[in-house]
Amino acid sequence: MELPHVFFFGINVVLFGLDLLAFFALYLAISLTLNLEFGYTGIANFGKVLFIAAGASVGGAFAGRFAAWIFNISTQGDFITYNANIMPQVNAVLNTSVPASIGLLLISVVVAGAVGALFGFLFSYPAIRLKQDYLAMTLLAMAQFFQIFLNNYYPLIGGSLGLELPDPYVWAGGLRYVVATGVLVIFAALVYIYCERIAHAPLARTLRAVRDNESAAEALGKDDVAIRRKTLMVASAISAIAGLLYSFYTVDVLPATFGRVVWTFWPWVIVIMGGAANNLGVGIGVFVFWFMIKAIDSGKFVFSNYIPFDVTWLEYLLIGAVLISILMLRPEGILPEKSTPTLSKSRLRTILAKYGKKPEDSPQASSA
Amino acid sequence: MPLEAKLSGKISGLQPFMADAIVYGCLFALMSIGLTLTYMTTKVPNFAHGSFVTVAVYLAFTLYHFDNLPAYYSIPFSFLLVGATAAAMYRLILRPLSARGASLVSLMISTLAIDIAFQGIFGIFSDTLSNVYKVFNSKFFLLADTDISIFGLRGLVVIAPIFVVLVTVILWLSLTKTKFGIAMRAAVENPSLAGVLGINIQRVYIVSWFIAGGLAGLAGSLMVLWLPGNPHVGSDFIVAIFASSILGGLFSVYGAVIGGLMVGGLTVLLTVYGSELLGSWVSAWEVGMPMLIMVASLLVVPQGVTSVNWKRILTAFRKR
C-alpha cells in the first residue's frame, strides 16, 4: 500500500502533515515532562537532551543486540562493525512477524524508561540538594558530557558514526511512517492524560508547594529533595522513551543529533511560550512552535537566493528574540497557570449548587 | 616515556603539554572571573558568557585577516567591544526583566535565549565572510603561527600568565583601595543598605557587566593564538567556565582565578598522565574533564575551594 500524493504549491501535503504530526507528538511528550519539572515543581532542567539521548542510545545499544540474540542471528562477535549486515537480517524477521515487532518495541520502551529514571537519579545526584541554579548548571554540564561520551565511546553505539536500528514498523511497508507517527501520537496522548491526572490530583499541590515555598512544604512534612528527585526521575523516564521512539522513527542514532539547542532549548521555548504549569497551554505552544519551524523550513528556498547565509541562522535569531519578547511582554505564556480542582467541573457544580453558591465563589476554584 | 623522565627530564624550553596546561589555566581564569563577577553582583548565571569569547575571537580574526593586525593588538578593541556588548545585554534585557520581578529561572532562560541568538549572529557573520568576502576559512581558522616567540617559547605561554597576574592585581587594588571598588563590594554584600547610603547600585551592576565582558574579550583575543577558532568555540567552553567558577566558590573573584587555573591545568594534566597510565583512549576525553572536575568539586567542596578553612585543616593535620 502506498500513501496518496496530494500536492499544494509544490509541497506534498500528506507528507508535510504527517511529518508535522510526528514532531508535534514527540515534542508534546517532551515539553509536558519539562512542564512537570519546571512548571509544577520548579526544577530548571537544562539537561533535557541528556535523557532523550539516553533513550535513543538504548535503541542503538540494546534493541539491535537484543533482537539479534533472540532471532539467533550471528553478530560475529562484533555488533558495531557488522551492524550494516545484521540489521537487514533482523528486519527480515521483523517483517514477517508483527507480534515480534511489537514485543521488541515494548521491551525497548521498558528498558529505555528504566535507563531514563536511573539517569535522572544519577546525574542530578551531585546537585539536587544545592540551590536551583547549581542543579541547572550541573544538568547542562552532564548533558554535554553525555554527548562527548556517546561521541567517543565506540562499543556502545559506534561513536560519532552512530548505528542503524532494527525497524519495528517494517511490516507496515509503504505505510511505515503512518504507523510510526501513530505510535508517537498514542504515546503523546498517554503522557498528556498522565500529566493532566497529576495536575488534578493532590500531588500537584504538593509539587507547587515545593516550587513556591520550599521551607513551608518542609514544615508540613514534605521531603522536598525526595519530591524533586522523584519528579526528575519520572520526567526523565518519559523523555527517554520519547528519545527511543524518535530513534525508531528515524531508524538510526547519531550522537551529533543530540545538541542542546534542539532538544533542551526548544522544549523550554515551547513551555515558556505556551504557559508553564498549564498542560493545555503547552500543547498549544508545541503546535505554534512546530508550525512556525516547519513553515520556515518549507519556505527556505524562497529566501535563500537573496541572502548570503544559511536561513537556519535566521531561525536561531528568531527563536531567541521570540523567547525574550515573551519573557518581557507575557511571562505567563499563552495560557497562564490556572487552578486545577481535584473534582470534575460537573461534580463541583452540583455540590456548590446544593449550598446555593456559584462556582466562582468556591475557594478551591478561585485560589491559584 | 616513563613518568619520571617526563616530569624531571630536560626542559628545553618547556614540555608542550605543560605550555598547554599553563595557557588553558590562564584562559579559564580570565573567563571565569567575568562569570563569577556578574553572578556575585546581579545573581544571574550567565549562559551566554561563552559567546562573549566568540565575539572577541571573530573580532581578532577579522582584524588580522583584513588589516593584518596581530592578535595582541586586538586586545583593546575586544575589551571595549565585548564589554559594551555585555553591558548592553544587561541594560537592555536583564535589567528590565528583573525590574518586572522575573525569577532566577527566567533570567537563566533569557541568557540561554541570548546565547542562541549569538549563535545565529556568528553563523550569519561567518557565512557572509565566506560567501561575500571569500574568506573560506571563516568557520575554522588558526592564527597560532602568527604568535611571537619569547625565549624560544610561544609568546602566549609567557604573556597569558602576565595578563592573569595583572588582572588579579588590578582587581584586588580597585576592590580594596578605590572608592568605587569598595562601593562595589558593599553592593554585593547588601544592595539595599548600599543604596540607602547613596551608592548607585545600577551603575555598579553595569560596570561589573562591562568588566566581565571585557575580560571575556581579552580571553578571546588570546585564545585565537592557541586554539582553532570556529562559530561555537566560546559556547563549547561554557561548561568549563562554570566548572571553574563553581570550584572557585562563585562568590569570590580570586576564587575564580584559582578555580580557572586548577580546572584548566588539571584538564590538560589529567589527560596527559591519564593516557600515560591508562592508555591513549583517555586523550579523547579531554573535553569531558572539566565536567568530571565540576562533579567532584560539587560532591567534595560544594561551596568552592575558597570556602574551605585551610588553616583549621592544616592545624588539625599538624596535631596528628
CSV table of N, CA and C in Angstrom, one decimal, chain A residues 131-235:
chain,number,residue,atom,x,y,z
A,131,LYS,N,21.4,24.7,45.7
A,131,LYS,CA,20.4,25.7,45.1
A,131,LYS,C,20.1,25.4,43.7
A,132,GLN,N,18.9,25.9,43.2
A,132,GLN,CA,18.4,25.7,41.9
A,132,GLN,C,19.3,25.9,40.8
A,133,ASP,N,20.1,27.0,40.8
A,133,ASP,CA,21.0,27.3,39.7
A,133,ASP,C,22.1,26.3,39.6
A,134,TYR,N,22.6,25.7,40.7
A,134,TYR,CA,23.6,24.7,40.7
A,134,TYR,C,23.1,23.5,39.9
A,135,LEU,N,21.8,23.1,40.2
A,135,LEU,CA,21.3,21.9,39.6
A,135,LEU,C,21.2,22.2,38.1
A,136,ALA,N,20.8,23.4,37.7
A,136,ALA,CA,20.7,23.8,36.3
A,136,ALA,C,22.0,23.7,35.6
A,137,MET,N,23.1,24.2,36.2
A,137,MET,CA,24.4,24.2,35.6
A,137,MET,C,24.9,22.7,35.5
A,138,THR,N,24.6,21.9,36.6
A,138,THR,CA,25.1,20.6,36.6
A,138,THR,C,24.4,19.8,35.5
A,139,LEU,N,23.1,19.9,35.3
A,139,LEU,CA,22.4,19.1,34.3
A,139,LEU,C,22.9,19.6,32.9
A,140,LEU,N,23.2,20.9,32.7
A,140,LEU,CA,23.7,21.3,31.4
A,140,LEU,C,25.0,20.7,31.2
A,141,ALA,N,25.9,20.6,32.2
A,141,ALA,CA,27.2,20.1,32.1
A,141,ALA,C,27.1,18.6,31.8
A,142,MET,N,26.2,17.9,32.5
A,142,MET,CA,26.1,16.4,32.3
A,142,MET,C,25.6,16.1,30.9
A,143,ALA,N,24.7,16.9,30.4
A,143,ALA,CA,24.2,16.7,29.1
A,143,ALA,C,25.3,16.8,28.0
A,144,GLN,N,26.2,17.8,28.2
A,144,GLN,CA,27.3,17.9,27.3
A,144,GLN,C,28.3,16.7,27.5
A,145,PHE,N,28.5,16.3,28.7
A,145,PHE,CA,29.4,15.2,29.0
A,145,PHE,C,28.9,13.9,28.3
A,146,PHE,N,27.6,13.7,28.4
A,146,PHE,CA,27.0,12.5,27.8
A,146,PHE,C,27.2,12.5,26.3
A,147,GLN,N,27.0,13.7,25.7
A,147,GLN,CA,27.2,13.7,24.2
A,147,GLN,C,28.7,13.4,23.9
A,148,ILE,N,29.6,13.9,24.7
A,148,ILE,CA,31.0,13.6,24.4
A,148,ILE,C,31.2,12.1,24.6
A,149,PHE,N,30.6,11.5,25.6
A,149,PHE,CA,30.7,10.1,25.9
A,149,PHE,C,30.2,9.3,24.7
A,150,LEU,N,29.0,9.7,24.2
A,150,LEU,CA,28.5,8.9,23.0
A,150,LEU,C,29.4,9.1,21.8
A,151,ASN,N,30.0,10.3,21.6
A,151,ASN,CA,30.8,10.5,20.5
A,151,ASN,C,32.1,9.7,20.6
A,152,ASN,N,32.6,9.5,21.8
A,152,ASN,CA,33.9,8.8,21.9
A,152,ASN,C,33.9,7.4,22.3
A,153,TYR,N,32.8,6.9,22.9
A,153,TYR,CA,32.8,5.5,23.3
A,153,TYR,C,32.2,4.6,22.3
A,154,TYR,N,33.2,4.0,21.5
A,154,TYR,CA,32.8,3.2,20.3
A,154,TYR,C,31.9,2.0,20.6
A,155,PRO,N,32.2,1.2,21.7
A,155,PRO,CA,31.4,0.0,21.9
A,155,PRO,C,29.9,0.1,22.1
A,156,LEU,N,29.5,1.3,22.5
A,156,LEU,CA,28.0,1.5,22.8
A,156,LEU,C,27.2,1.6,21.6
A,157,ILE,N,27.3,2.8,20.9
A,157,ILE,CA,26.6,2.9,19.7
A,157,ILE,C,27.5,3.4,18.5
A,158,GLY,N,28.7,2.9,18.6
A,158,GLY,CA,29.6,3.1,17.4
A,158,GLY,C,30.2,4.5,17.3
A,159,GLY,N,30.3,5.2,18.5
A,159,GLY,CA,30.9,6.5,18.5
A,159,GLY,C,30.2,7.5,17.6
A,160,SER,N,31.0,8.4,17.0
A,160,SER,CA,30.4,9.5,16.2
A,160,SER,C,29.7,9.1,15.0
A,161,LEU,N,30.0,7.9,14.5
A,161,LEU,CA,29.3,7.4,13.3
A,161,LEU,C,27.9,6.9,13.5
A,162,GLY,N,27.6,6.5,14.8
A,162,GLY,CA,26.3,6.1,15.1
A,162,GLY,C,26.0,4.7,14.6
A,163,LEU,N,24.7,4.3,14.7
A,163,LEU,CA,24.3,2.9,14.4
A,163,LEU,C,23.0,3.0,13.7
A,164,GLU,N,22.7,1.9,12.9
A,164,GLU,CA,21.4,1.7,12.4
A,164,GLU,C,20.6,0.9,13.4
A,165,LEU,N,19.3,1.1,13.4
A,165,LEU,CA,18.4,0.4,14.4
A,165,LEU,C,17.6,-0.7,13.7
A,166,PRO,N,17.1,-1.7,14.5
A,166,PRO,CA,16.0,-2.5,13.9
A,166,PRO,C,14.8,-1.7,13.7
A,167,ASP,N,14.0,-2.0,12.7
A,167,ASP,CA,12.8,-1.2,12.4
A,167,ASP,C,11.6,-2.0,12.8
A,168,PRO,N,11.0,-1.6,14.0
A,168,PRO,CA,9.8,-2.4,14.4
A,168,PRO,C,8.5,-2.1,13.6
A,169,TYR,N,8.6,-1.1,12.7
A,169,TYR,CA,7.4,-0.8,11.8
A,169,TYR,C,7.6,-1.3,10.4
A,170,VAL,N,8.6,-2.1,10.2
A,170,VAL,CA,9.0,-2.5,8.8
A,170,VAL,C,7.8,-3.3,8.1
A,171,TRP,N,7.0,-4.0,8.9
A,171,TRP,CA,5.9,-4.8,8.4
A,171,TRP,C,4.8,-4.0,7.8
A,172,ALA,N,4.8,-2.7,8.1
A,172,ALA,CA,3.7,-1.8,7.5
A,172,ALA,C,4.0,-1.4,6.1
A,173,GLY,N,5.2,-1.7,5.6
A,173,GLY,CA,5.5,-1.4,4.2
A,173,GLY,C,5.4,0.1,3.9
A,174,GLY,N,4.6,0.4,2.9
A,174,GLY,CA,4.5,1.8,2.4
A,174,GLY,C,3.9,2.7,3.5
A,175,LEU,N,3.2,2.1,4.4
A,175,LEU,CA,2.5,2.9,5.5
A,175,LEU,C,3.4,3.0,6.7
A,176,ARG,N,4.7,2.7,6.6
A,176,ARG,CA,5.6,2.7,7.7
A,176,ARG,C,5.5,4.0,8.6
A,177,TYR,N,5.6,5.1,7.9
A,177,TYR,CA,5.6,6.4,8.6
A,177,TYR,C,4.3,6.7,9.3
A,178,VAL,N,3.2,6.2,8.7
A,178,VAL,CA,1.9,6.4,9.3
A,178,VAL,C,1.8,5.6,10.6
A,179,VAL,N,2.3,4.4,10.6
A,179,VAL,CA,2.3,3.6,11.9
A,179,VAL,C,3.3,4.2,12.9
A,180,ALA,N,4.5,4.6,12.4
A,180,ALA,CA,5.4,5.2,13.4
A,180,ALA,C,4.9,6.5,14.0
A,181,THR,N,4.2,7.3,13.2
A,181,THR,CA,3.6,8.5,13.7
A,181,THR,C,2.5,8.2,14.6
A,182,GLY,N,1.7,7.2,14.3
A,182,GLY,CA,0.6,6.7,15.1
A,182,GLY,C,1.1,6.4,16.5
A,183,VAL,N,2.2,5.6,16.6
A,183,VAL,CA,2.7,5.2,17.9
A,183,VAL,C,3.1,6.4,18.7
A,184,LEU,N,3.8,7.4,18.0
A,184,LEU,CA,4.2,8.6,18.7
A,184,LEU,C,2.9,9.4,19.2
A,185,VAL,N,1.9,9.4,18.4
A,185,VAL,CA,0.7,10.1,18.8
A,185,VAL,C,0.0,9.5,20.0
A,186,ILE,N,-0.1,8.1,20.0
A,186,ILE,CA,-0.6,7.4,21.1
A,186,ILE,C,0.2,7.7,22.4
A,187,PHE,N,1.5,7.6,22.2
A,187,PHE,CA,2.4,7.9,23.4
A,187,PHE,C,2.2,9.3,23.9
A,188,ALA,N,2.1,10.3,23.0
A,188,ALA,CA,1.9,11.6,23.5
A,188,ALA,C,0.6,11.8,24.2
A,189,ALA,N,-0.4,11.1,23.7
A,189,ALA,CA,-1.8,11.2,24.3
A,189,ALA,C,-1.7,10.6,25.7
A,190,LEU,N,-1.0,9.5,25.8
A,190,LEU,CA,-0.9,8.8,27.2
A,190,LEU,C,-0.2,9.8,28.1
A,191,VAL,N,0.9,10.4,27.7
A,191,VAL,CA,1.6,11.3,28.5
A,191,VAL,C,0.7,12.5,28.9
A,192,TYR,N,0.0,13.0,27.9
A,192,TYR,CA,-0.9,14.1,28.2
A,192,TYR,C,-1.9,13.7,29.3
A,193,ILE,N,-2.6,12.6,29.2
A,193,ILE,CA,-3.5,12.1,30.2
A,193,ILE,C,-2.9,12.0,31.5
A,194,TYR,N,-1.7,11.4,31.5
A,194,TYR,CA,-1.0,11.2,32.8
A,194,TYR,C,-0.7,12.6,33.5
A,195,CYS,N,-0.2,13.5,32.7
A,195,CYS,CA,0.1,14.9,33.2
A,195,CYS,C,-1.1,15.6,33.7
A,196,GLU,N,-2.2,15.4,33.0
A,196,GLU,CA,-3.5,16.0,33.4
A,196,GLU,C,-4.0,15.4,34.7
A,197,ARG,N,-3.8,14.1,34.8
A,197,ARG,CA,-4.3,13.4,36.0
A,197,ARG,C,-3.4,13.9,37.2
A,198,ILE,N,-2.1,14.1,37.0
A,198,ILE,CA,-1.3,14.7,38.1
A,198,ILE,C,-1.8,16.1,38.4
A,199,ALA,N,-2.0,16.9,37.4
A,199,ALA,CA,-2.4,18.3,37.6
A,199,ALA,C,-3.6,18.4,38.4
A,200,HIS,N,-4.6,17.4,38.3
A,200,HIS,CA,-5.8,17.5,39.1
A,200,HIS,C,-5.8,16.7,40.3
A,201,ALA,N,-4.6,16.1,40.7
A,201,ALA,CA,-4.5,15.3,41.9
A,201,ALA,C,-3.9,16.2,43.0
A,202,PRO,N,-4.1,15.7,44.2
A,202,PRO,CA,-3.5,16.5,45.3
A,202,PRO,C,-2.0,16.6,45.2
A,203,LEU,N,-1.4,15.6,44.4
A,203,LEU,CA,0.1,15.7,44.2
A,203,LEU,C,0.5,17.0,43.6
A,204,ALA,N,-0.3,17.5,42.7
A,204,ALA,CA,0.1,18.8,42.0
A,204,ALA,C,0.2,19.9,43.0
A,205,ARG,N,-0.6,19.9,44.1
A,205,ARG,CA,-0.5,20.9,45.1
A,205,ARG,C,0.8,20.8,45.9
A,206,THR,N,1.2,19.5,46.1
A,206,THR,CA,2.5,19.3,46.8
A,206,THR,C,3.6,19.8,46.0
A,207,LEU,N,3.6,19.5,44.6
A,207,LEU,CA,4.6,19.9,43.8
A,207,LEU,C,4.7,21.4,43.7
A,208,ARG,N,3.6,22.1,43.7
A,208,ARG,CA,3.6,23.5,43.7
A,208,ARG,C,4.1,24.1,45.0
A,209,ALA,N,3.8,23.4,46.1
A,209,ALA,CA,4.3,23.9,47.4
A,209,ALA,C,5.8,23.8,47.4
A,210,VAL,N,6.3,22.8,46.8
A,210,VAL,CA,7.8,22.6,46.8
A,210,VAL,C,8.4,23.8,45.9
A,211,ARG,N,7.6,24.1,44.8
A,211,ARG,CA,8.1,25.1,43.9
A,211,ARG,C,8.0,26.5,44.5
A,212,ASP,N,6.9,26.8,45.2
A,212,ASP,CA,6.7,28.2,45.6
A,212,ASP,C,7.3,28.4,47.0
A,213,ASN,N,7.2,27.5,47.9
A,213,ASN,CA,7.8,27.7,49.2
A,213,ASN,C,8.3,26.5,49.8
A,214,GLU,N,9.6,26.3,49.5
A,214,GLU,CA,10.3,25.0,49.9
A,214,GLU,C,10.2,24.8,51.5
A,215,SER,N,10.5,25.9,52.2
A,215,SER,CA,10.5,25.7,53.7
A,215,SER,C,9.1,25.4,54.2
A,216,ALA,N,8.1,26.0,53.7
A,216,ALA,CA,6.7,25.8,54.1
A,216,ALA,C,6.4,24.3,53.9
A,217,ALA,N,6.7,23.8,52.7
A,217,ALA,CA,6.4,22.4,52.3
A,217,ALA,C,7.2,21.5,53.3
A,218,GLU,N,8.4,21.9,53.6
A,218,GLU,CA,9.2,21.0,54.5
A,218,GLU,C,8.6,21.0,55.9
A,219,ALA,N,8.1,22.2,56.3
A,219,ALA,CA,7.5,22.3,57.6
A,219,ALA,C,6.2,21.5,57.7
A,220,LEU,N,5.6,21.2,56.6
A,220,LEU,CA,4.4,20.4,56.6
A,220,LEU,C,4.7,18.9,56.4
A,221,GLY,N,6.0,18.6,56.5
A,221,GLY,CA,6.3,17.2,56.4
A,221,GLY,C,6.6,16.6,55.1
A,222,LYS,N,6.8,17.5,54.1
A,222,LYS,CA,7.1,17.0,52.7
A,222,LYS,C,8.6,17.1,52.5
A,223,ASP,N,9.2,16.0,52.1
A,223,ASP,CA,10.6,15.9,51.8
A,223,ASP,C,10.9,16.5,50.5
A,224,ASP,N,11.3,17.8,50.4
A,224,ASP,CA,11.4,18.4,49.1
A,224,ASP,C,12.5,17.9,48.2
A,225,VAL,N,13.6,17.4,48.8
A,225,VAL,CA,14.6,16.8,47.9
A,225,VAL,C,14.1,15.5,47.3
A,226,ALA,N,13.4,14.7,48.1
A,226,ALA,CA,12.8,13.4,47.5
A,226,ALA,C,11.8,13.7,46.5
A,227,ILE,N,11.0,14.8,46.7
A,227,ILE,CA,10.0,15.1,45.7
A,227,ILE,C,10.6,15.6,44.4
A,228,ARG,N,11.6,16.4,44.5
A,228,ARG,CA,12.3,16.9,43.3
A,228,ARG,C,13.0,15.7,42.6
A,229,ARG,N,13.6,14.8,43.3
A,229,ARG,CA,14.3,13.7,42.7
A,229,ARG,C,13.3,12.8,42.0
A,230,LYS,N,12.2,12.5,42.7
A,230,LYS,CA,11.2,11.6,42.0
A,230,LYS,C,10.6,12.2,40.8
A,231,THR,N,10.3,13.6,40.8
A,231,THR,CA,9.8,14.2,39.6
A,231,THR,C,10.8,14.1,38.5
A,232,LEU,N,12.0,14.4,38.8
A,232,LEU,CA,13.1,14.3,37.8
A,232,LEU,C,13.2,12.9,37.2
A,233,MET,N,13.1,11.9,38.1
A,233,MET,CA,13.2,10.5,37.6
A,233,MET,C,12.0,10.2,36.7
A,234,VAL,N,10.8,10.5,37.1
A,234,VAL,CA,9.6,10.2,36.2
A,234,VAL,C,9.7,10.9,34.9
A,235,ALA,N,10.0,12.2,35.0
A,235,ALA,CA,10.1,13.0,33.7
A,235,ALA,C,11.2,12.5,32.8
